mmCIF file of C-alpha atoms and ligand atoms in Angstrom:
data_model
loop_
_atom_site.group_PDB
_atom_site.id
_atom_site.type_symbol
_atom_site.label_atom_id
_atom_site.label_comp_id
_atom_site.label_asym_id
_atom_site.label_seq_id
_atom_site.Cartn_x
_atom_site.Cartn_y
_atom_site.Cartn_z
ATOM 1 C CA UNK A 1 86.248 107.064 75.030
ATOM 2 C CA UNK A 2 90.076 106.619 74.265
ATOM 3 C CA UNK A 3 91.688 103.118 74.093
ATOM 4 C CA UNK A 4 92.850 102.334 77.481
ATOM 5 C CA UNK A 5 96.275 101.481 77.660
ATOM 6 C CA UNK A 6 97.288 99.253 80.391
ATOM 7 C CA UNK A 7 100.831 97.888 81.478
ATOM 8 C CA UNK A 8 102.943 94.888 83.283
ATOM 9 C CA UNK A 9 105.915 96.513 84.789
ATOM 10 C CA UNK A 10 108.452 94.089 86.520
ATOM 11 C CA UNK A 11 111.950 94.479 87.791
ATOM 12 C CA UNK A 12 114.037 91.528 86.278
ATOM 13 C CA UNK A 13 115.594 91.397 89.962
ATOM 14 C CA UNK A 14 114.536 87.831 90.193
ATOM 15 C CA UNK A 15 112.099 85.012 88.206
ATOM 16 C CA UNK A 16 107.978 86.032 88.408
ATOM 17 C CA UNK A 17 106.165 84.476 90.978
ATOM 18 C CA UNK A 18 102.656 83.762 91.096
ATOM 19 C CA UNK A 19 101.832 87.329 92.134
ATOM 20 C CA UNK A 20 103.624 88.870 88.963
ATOM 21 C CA UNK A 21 101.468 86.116 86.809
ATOM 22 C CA UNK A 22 97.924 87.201 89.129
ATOM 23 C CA UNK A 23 99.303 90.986 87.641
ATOM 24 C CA UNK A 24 100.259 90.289 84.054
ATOM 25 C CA UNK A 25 96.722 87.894 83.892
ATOM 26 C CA UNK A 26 94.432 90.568 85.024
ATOM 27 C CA UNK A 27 95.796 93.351 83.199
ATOM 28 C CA UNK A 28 95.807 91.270 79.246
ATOM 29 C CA UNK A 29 91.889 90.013 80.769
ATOM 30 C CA UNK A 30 91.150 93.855 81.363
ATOM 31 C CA UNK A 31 92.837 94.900 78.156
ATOM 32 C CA UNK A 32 90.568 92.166 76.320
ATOM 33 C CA UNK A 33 87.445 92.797 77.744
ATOM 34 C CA UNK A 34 88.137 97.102 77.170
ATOM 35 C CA UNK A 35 89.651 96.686 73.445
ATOM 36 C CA UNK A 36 92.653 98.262 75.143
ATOM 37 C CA UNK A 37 96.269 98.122 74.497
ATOM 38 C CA UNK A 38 99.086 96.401 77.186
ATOM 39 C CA UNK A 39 102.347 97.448 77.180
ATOM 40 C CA UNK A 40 106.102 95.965 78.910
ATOM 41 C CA UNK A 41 107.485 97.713 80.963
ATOM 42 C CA UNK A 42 111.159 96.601 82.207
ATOM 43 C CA UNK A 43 112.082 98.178 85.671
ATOM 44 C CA UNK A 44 115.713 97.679 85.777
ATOM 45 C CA UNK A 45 117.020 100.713 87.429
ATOM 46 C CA UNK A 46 118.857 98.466 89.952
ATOM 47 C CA UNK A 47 122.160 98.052 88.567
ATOM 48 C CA UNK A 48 123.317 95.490 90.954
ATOM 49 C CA UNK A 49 120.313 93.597 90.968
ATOM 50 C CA UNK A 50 118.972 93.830 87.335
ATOM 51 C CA UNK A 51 120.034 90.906 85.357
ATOM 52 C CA UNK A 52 119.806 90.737 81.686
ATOM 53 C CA UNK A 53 119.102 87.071 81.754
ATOM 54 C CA UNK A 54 116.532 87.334 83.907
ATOM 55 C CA UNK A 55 114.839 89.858 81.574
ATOM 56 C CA UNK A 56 115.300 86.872 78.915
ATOM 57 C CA UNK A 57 113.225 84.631 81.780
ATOM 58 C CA UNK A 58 110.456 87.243 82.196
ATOM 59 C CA UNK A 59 109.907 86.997 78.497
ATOM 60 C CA UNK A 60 109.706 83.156 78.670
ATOM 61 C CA UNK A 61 107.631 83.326 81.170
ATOM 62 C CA UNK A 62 104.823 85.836 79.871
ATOM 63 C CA UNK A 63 104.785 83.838 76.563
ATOM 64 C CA UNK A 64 104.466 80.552 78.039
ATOM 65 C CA UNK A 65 101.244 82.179 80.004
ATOM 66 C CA UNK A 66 100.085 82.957 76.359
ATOM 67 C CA UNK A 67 100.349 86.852 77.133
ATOM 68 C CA UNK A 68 101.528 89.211 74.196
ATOM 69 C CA UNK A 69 102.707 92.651 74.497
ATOM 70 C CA UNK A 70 103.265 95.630 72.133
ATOM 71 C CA UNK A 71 106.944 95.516 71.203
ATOM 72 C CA UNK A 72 109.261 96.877 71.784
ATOM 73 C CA UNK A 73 109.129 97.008 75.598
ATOM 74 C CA UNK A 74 110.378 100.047 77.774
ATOM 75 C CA UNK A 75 113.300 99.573 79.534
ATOM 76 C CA UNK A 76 113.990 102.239 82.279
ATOM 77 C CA UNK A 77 117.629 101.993 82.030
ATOM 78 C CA UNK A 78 117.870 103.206 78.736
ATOM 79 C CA UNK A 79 115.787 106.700 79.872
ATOM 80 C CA UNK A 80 117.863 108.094 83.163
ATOM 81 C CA UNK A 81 119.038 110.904 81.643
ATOM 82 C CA UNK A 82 115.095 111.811 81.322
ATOM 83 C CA UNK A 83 114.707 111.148 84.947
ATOM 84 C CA UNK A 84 118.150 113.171 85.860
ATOM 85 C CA UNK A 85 116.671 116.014 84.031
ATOM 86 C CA UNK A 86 113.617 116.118 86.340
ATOM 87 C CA UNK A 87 115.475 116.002 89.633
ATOM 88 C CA UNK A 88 117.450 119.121 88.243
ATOM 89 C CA UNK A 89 113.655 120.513 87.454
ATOM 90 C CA UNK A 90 113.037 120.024 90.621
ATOM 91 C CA UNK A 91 116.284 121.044 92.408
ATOM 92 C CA UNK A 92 115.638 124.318 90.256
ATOM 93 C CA UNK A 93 111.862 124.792 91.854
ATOM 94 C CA UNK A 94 113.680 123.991 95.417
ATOM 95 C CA UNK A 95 111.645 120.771 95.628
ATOM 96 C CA UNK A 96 114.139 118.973 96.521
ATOM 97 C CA UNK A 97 117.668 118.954 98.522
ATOM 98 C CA UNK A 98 120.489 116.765 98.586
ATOM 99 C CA UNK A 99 120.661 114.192 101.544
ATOM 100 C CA UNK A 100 124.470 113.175 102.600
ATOM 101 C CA UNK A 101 123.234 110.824 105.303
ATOM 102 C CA UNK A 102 123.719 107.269 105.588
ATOM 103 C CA UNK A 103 121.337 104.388 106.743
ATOM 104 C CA UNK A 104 123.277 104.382 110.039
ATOM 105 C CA UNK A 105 123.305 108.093 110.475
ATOM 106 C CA UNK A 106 119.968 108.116 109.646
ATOM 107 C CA UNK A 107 118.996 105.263 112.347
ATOM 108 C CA UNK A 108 121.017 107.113 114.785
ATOM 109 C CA UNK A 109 119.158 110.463 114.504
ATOM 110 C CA UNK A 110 115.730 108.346 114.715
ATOM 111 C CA UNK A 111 117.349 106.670 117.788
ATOM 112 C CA UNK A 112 118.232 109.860 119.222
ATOM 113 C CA UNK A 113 115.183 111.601 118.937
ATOM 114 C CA UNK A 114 112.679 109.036 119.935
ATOM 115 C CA UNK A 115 115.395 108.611 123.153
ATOM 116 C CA UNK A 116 114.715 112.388 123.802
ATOM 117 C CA UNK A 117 111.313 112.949 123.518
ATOM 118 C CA UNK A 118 109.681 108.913 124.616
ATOM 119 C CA UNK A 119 108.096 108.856 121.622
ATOM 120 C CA UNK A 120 108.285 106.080 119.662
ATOM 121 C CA UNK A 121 109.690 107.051 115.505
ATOM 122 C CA UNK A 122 106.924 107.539 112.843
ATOM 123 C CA UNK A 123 107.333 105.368 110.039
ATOM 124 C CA UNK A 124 106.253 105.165 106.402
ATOM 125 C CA UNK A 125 104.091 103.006 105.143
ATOM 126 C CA UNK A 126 106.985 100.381 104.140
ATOM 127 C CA UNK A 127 107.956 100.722 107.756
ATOM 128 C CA UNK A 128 110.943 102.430 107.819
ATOM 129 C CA UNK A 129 111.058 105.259 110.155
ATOM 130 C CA UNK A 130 110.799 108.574 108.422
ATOM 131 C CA UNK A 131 113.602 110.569 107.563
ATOM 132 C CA UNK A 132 114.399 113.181 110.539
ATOM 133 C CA UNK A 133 114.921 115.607 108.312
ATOM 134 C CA UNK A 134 119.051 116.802 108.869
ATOM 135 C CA UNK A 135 119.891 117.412 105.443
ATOM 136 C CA UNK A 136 117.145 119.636 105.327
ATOM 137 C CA UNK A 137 118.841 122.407 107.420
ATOM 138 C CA UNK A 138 122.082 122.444 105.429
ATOM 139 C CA UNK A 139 122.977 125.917 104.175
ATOM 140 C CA UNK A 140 123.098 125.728 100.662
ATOM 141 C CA UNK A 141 126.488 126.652 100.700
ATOM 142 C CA UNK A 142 127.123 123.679 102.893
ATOM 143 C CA UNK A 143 125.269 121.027 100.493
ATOM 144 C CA UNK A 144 126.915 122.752 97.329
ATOM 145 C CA UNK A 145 130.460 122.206 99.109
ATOM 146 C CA UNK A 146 129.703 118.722 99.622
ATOM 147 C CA UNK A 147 128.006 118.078 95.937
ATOM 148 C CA UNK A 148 131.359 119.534 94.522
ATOM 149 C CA UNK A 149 134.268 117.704 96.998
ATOM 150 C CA UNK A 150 132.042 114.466 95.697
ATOM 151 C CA UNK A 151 130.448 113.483 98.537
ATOM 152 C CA UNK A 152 127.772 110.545 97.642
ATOM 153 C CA UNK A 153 123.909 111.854 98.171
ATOM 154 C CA UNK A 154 120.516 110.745 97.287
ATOM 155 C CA UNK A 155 117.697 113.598 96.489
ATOM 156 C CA UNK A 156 114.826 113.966 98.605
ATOM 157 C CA UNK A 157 111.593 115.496 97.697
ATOM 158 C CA UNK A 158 110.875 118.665 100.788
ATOM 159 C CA UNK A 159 106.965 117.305 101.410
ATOM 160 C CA UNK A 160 106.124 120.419 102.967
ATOM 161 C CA UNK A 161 107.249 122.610 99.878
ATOM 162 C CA UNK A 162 105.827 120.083 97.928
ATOM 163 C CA UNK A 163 102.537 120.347 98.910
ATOM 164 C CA UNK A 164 102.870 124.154 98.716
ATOM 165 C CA UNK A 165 103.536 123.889 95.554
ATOM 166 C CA UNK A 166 100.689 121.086 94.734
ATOM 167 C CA UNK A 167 98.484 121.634 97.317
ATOM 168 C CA UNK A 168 95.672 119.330 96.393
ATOM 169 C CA UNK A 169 93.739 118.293 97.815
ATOM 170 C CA UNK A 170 95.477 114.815 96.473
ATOM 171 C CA UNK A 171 93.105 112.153 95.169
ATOM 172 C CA UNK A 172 93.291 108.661 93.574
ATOM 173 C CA UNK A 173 90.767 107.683 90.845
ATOM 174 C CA UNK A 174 90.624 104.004 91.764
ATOM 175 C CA UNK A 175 88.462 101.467 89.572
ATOM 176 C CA UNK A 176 87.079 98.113 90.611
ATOM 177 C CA UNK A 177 87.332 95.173 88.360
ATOM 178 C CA UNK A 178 83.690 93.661 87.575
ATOM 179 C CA UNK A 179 83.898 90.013 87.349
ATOM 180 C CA UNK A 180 81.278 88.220 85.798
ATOM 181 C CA UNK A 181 81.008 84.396 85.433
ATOM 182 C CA UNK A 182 82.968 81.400 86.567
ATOM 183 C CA UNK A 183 84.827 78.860 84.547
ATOM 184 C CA UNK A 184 86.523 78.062 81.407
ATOM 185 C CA UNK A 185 85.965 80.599 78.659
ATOM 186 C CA UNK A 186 82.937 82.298 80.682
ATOM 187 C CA UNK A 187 84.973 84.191 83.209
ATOM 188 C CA UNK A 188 85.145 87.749 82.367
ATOM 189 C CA UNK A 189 87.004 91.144 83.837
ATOM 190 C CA UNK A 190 85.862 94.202 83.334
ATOM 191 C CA UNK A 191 86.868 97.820 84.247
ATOM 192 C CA UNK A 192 84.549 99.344 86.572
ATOM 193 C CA UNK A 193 83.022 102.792 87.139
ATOM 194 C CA UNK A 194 85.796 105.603 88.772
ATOM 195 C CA UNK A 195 85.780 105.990 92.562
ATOM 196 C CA UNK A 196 87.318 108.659 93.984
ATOM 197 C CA UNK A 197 90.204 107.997 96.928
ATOM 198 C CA UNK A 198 91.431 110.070 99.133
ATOM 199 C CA UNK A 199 95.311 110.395 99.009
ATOM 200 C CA UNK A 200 97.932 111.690 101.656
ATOM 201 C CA UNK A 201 101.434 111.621 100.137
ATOM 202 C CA UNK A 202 102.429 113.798 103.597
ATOM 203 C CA UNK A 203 102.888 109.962 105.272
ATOM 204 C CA UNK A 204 106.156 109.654 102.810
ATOM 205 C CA UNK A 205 107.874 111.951 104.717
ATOM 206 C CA UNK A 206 110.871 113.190 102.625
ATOM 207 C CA UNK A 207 111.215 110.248 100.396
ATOM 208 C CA UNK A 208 114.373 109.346 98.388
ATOM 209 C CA UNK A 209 113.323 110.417 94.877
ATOM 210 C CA UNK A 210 116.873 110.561 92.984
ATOM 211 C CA UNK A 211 119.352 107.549 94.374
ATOM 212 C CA UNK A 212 122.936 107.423 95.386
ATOM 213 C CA UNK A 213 123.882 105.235 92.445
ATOM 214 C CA UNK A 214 120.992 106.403 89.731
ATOM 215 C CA UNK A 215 119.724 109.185 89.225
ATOM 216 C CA UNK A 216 116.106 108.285 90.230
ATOM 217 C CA UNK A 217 114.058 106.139 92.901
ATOM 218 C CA UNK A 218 110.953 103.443 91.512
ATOM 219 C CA UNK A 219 108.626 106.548 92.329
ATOM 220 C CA UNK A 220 109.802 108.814 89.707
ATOM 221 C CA UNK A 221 110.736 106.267 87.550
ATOM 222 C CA UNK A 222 107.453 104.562 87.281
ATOM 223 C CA UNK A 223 105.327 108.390 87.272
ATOM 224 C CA UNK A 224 107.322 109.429 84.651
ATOM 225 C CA UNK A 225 107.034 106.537 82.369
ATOM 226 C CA UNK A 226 103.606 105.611 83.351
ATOM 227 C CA UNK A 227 102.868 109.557 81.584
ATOM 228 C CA UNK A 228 105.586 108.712 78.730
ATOM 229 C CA UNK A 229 104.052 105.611 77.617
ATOM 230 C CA UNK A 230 99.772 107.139 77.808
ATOM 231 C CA UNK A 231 98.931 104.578 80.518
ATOM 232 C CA UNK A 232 95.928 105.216 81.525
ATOM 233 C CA UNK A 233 95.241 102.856 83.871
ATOM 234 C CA UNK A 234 97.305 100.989 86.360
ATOM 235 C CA UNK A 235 96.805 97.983 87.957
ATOM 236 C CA UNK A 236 98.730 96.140 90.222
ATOM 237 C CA UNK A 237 99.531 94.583 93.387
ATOM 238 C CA UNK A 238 97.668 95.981 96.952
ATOM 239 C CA UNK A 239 101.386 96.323 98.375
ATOM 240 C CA UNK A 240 101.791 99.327 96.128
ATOM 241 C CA UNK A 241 99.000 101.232 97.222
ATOM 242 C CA UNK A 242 100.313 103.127 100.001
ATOM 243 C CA UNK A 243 102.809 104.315 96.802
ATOM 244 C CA UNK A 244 99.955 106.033 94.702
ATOM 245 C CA UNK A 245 99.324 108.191 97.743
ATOM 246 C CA UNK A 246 103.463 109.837 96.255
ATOM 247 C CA UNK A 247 102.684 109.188 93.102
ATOM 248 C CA UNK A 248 99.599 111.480 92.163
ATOM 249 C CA UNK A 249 101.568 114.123 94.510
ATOM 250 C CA UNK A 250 104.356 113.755 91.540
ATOM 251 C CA UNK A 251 102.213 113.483 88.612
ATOM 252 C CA UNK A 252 101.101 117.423 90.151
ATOM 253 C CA UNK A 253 104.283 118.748 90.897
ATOM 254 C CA UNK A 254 105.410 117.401 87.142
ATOM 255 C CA UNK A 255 102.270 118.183 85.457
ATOM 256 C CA UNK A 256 101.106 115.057 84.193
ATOM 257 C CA UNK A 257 97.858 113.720 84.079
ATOM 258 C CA UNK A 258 96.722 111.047 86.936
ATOM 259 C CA UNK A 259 96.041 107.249 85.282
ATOM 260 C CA UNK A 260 93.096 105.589 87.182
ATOM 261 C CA UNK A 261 94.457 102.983 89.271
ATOM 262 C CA UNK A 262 93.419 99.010 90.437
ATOM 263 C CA UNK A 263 95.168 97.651 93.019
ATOM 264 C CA UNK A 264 94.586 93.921 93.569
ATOM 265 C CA UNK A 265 94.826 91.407 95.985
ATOM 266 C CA UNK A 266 98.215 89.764 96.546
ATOM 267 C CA UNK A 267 98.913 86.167 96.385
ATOM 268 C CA UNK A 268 100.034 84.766 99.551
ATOM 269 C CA UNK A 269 102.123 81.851 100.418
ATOM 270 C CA UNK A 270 100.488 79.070 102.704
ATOM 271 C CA UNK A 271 101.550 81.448 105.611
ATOM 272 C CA UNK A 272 99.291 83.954 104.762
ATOM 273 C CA UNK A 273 102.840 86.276 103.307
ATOM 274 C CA UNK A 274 103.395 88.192 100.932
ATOM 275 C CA UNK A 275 105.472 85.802 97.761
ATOM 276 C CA UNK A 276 109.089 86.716 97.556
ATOM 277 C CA UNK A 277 111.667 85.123 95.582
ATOM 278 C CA UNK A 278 113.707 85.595 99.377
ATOM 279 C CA UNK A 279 111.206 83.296 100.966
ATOM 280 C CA UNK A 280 111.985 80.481 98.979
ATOM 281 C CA UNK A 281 108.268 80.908 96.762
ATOM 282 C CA UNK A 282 108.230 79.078 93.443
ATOM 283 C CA UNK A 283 108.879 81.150 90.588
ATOM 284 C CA UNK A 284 106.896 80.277 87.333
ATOM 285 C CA UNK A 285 110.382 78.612 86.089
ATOM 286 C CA UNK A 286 109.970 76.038 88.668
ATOM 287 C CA UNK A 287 106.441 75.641 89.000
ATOM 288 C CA UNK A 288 107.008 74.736 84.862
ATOM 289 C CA UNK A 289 109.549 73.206 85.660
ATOM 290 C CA UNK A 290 107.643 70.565 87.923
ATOM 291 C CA UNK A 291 105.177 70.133 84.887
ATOM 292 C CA UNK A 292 102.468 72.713 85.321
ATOM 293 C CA UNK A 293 100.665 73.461 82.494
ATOM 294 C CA UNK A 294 99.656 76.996 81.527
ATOM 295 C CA UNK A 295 95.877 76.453 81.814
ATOM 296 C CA UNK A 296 96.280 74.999 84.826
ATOM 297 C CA UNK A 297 98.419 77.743 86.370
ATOM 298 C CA UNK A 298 95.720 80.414 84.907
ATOM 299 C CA UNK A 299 92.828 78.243 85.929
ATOM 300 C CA UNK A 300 94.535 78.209 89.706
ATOM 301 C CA UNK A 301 94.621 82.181 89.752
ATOM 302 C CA UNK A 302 90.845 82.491 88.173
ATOM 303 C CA UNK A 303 92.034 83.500 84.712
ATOM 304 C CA UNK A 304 90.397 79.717 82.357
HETATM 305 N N1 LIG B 401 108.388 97.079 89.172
HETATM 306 C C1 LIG B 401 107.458 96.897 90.250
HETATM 307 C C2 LIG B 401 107.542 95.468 90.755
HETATM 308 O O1 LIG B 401 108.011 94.582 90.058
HETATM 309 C C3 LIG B 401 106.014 97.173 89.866
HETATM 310 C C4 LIG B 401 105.780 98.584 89.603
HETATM 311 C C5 LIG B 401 104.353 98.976 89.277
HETATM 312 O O2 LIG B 401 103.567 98.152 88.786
HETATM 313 O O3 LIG B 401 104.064 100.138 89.455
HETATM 314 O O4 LIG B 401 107.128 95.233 91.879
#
């Protein structure tokens, strides 16, 4: 069997969290326990959010856990001309069309149409209502006119052309992690035996793939470097699950192979949500900050 590789992929938008330290932990425990290889991965296609300082704290952070990566990390910012390249792949195929709408117009057309027929507006599964599909319709002519006076405009993949040209049926190789043990130094994680998901990428709608202000969305992005770096296995937080449904669509349509995938459980606060920096949770600065040790921190999230 080849060396799995595994990876921790966060966007320095804010400080880690206990969730991003539950994710880092369990991939260098599945990377021990396979004789595998982790890799860094910096998301920081955000330009207004990503912070170079805060990629300076993520570092801090994952060495005062005691976790070690292969250097030098990836950073995504440094590869958009790879991802631009693929949206013009994929422009060429007529995969995807340029979208001139705004949040508002787009709100407005959901509005509209759920007004018309009494029926409430779909939504994807991050909630937001999916895209109506106007953009869609332009005559080329129309979007090229547009593209060339300037006029700002995400990419969208067409689902339905999509999935004539991949037409699946789409599937997730999933893996359980074995645990075996309890306490310090006898705890274990292991990679368990493939299971076989069924995936339905349709429930994206038209999703952004290419954004206004880069030229690519977090599901190219992470498909294309997830095949660029030989990850062959993923694991990572439950919230991103729905997302894998997209993502083996895109590993098709770019002709990549499929990593097997873990999602795992989230941390929640003492509310039973989801941790967000937004929230007010306690990043790992402060929790240090307030004098918790490492092995207490790992101990807390089942990692002695
Ligand atoms: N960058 C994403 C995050 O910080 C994770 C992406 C992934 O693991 O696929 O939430």
């Amino acid at each position: 069997m080849t060396r799995p590789v595994l990876r921790f992929a966060p966007s320095p938008n804010g400080h880690l969290h206990l969730g991003h330290a539950r994710s880092a932990l369990l991939n260098d425990a599945l990377v021990r326990s396979s004789g595998g290889r982790l890799l860094l991965r910096i998301e920081d296609i955000d330009p207004g959010r990503s912070r170079p300082d805060l990629i300076d704290a993520i570092a801090d952070d994952l060495a005062w856990l005691g976790l070690r990566f292969e250097t030098p990390a990836r950073r995504q910012s440094e590869h958009l001309d790879v991802y631009r390249a693929q949206v013009e792949a994929f422009s060429a195929r007529g995969l995807v069309y340029p979208c001139f709408c705004s949040r508002g117009t787009i709100a407005r057309a959901v509005a509209a149409a759920a007004e018309r027929s009494g029926i409430p507006p779909a939504c994807d599964p991050d909630g937001a209502p999916l895209y109506p599909g106007c953009c869609r319709a332009l005559a080329p002519g129309e979007a090229e006119a547009r593209r060339a006076a300037g006029v700002p405009h995400t990419w969208r993949l067409d689902m339905a052309r999509a999935l004539a040209a991949a037409p699946g049926p789409h599937r997730v190789r999933s893996v359980p992690v074995v645990r075996s043990g309890e306490g310090r130094g006898l705890s274990s994680h292991r990679i368990g035996a493939d299971r076989v998901e069924a995936a339905d990428p349709a429930r994206w709608g038209d999703p952004v793939i290419a954004r206004r202000d880069v030229p690519t969305s977090y599901h190219l992005a992470v498909v294309m470097d997830d095949a660029a770096q030989g990850v062959t296995h993923v694991v990572r937080g439950a919230d991103l699950r729905a997302s894998t449904d997209l993502h083996v669509l895109l590993q098709a349509l770019i002709g990549v192979p499929s990593p097997r995938y873990h999602h795992h459980e989230l941390v929640l606060d003492e509310a039973g949500a989801k941790l967000a920096k937004s929230r007010g949770s306690r990043s790992l600065a402060d929790l240090r900050a307030a004098g918790e040790s490492p092995a207490s921190l790992r101990e807390r999230l089942g990692f002695p």
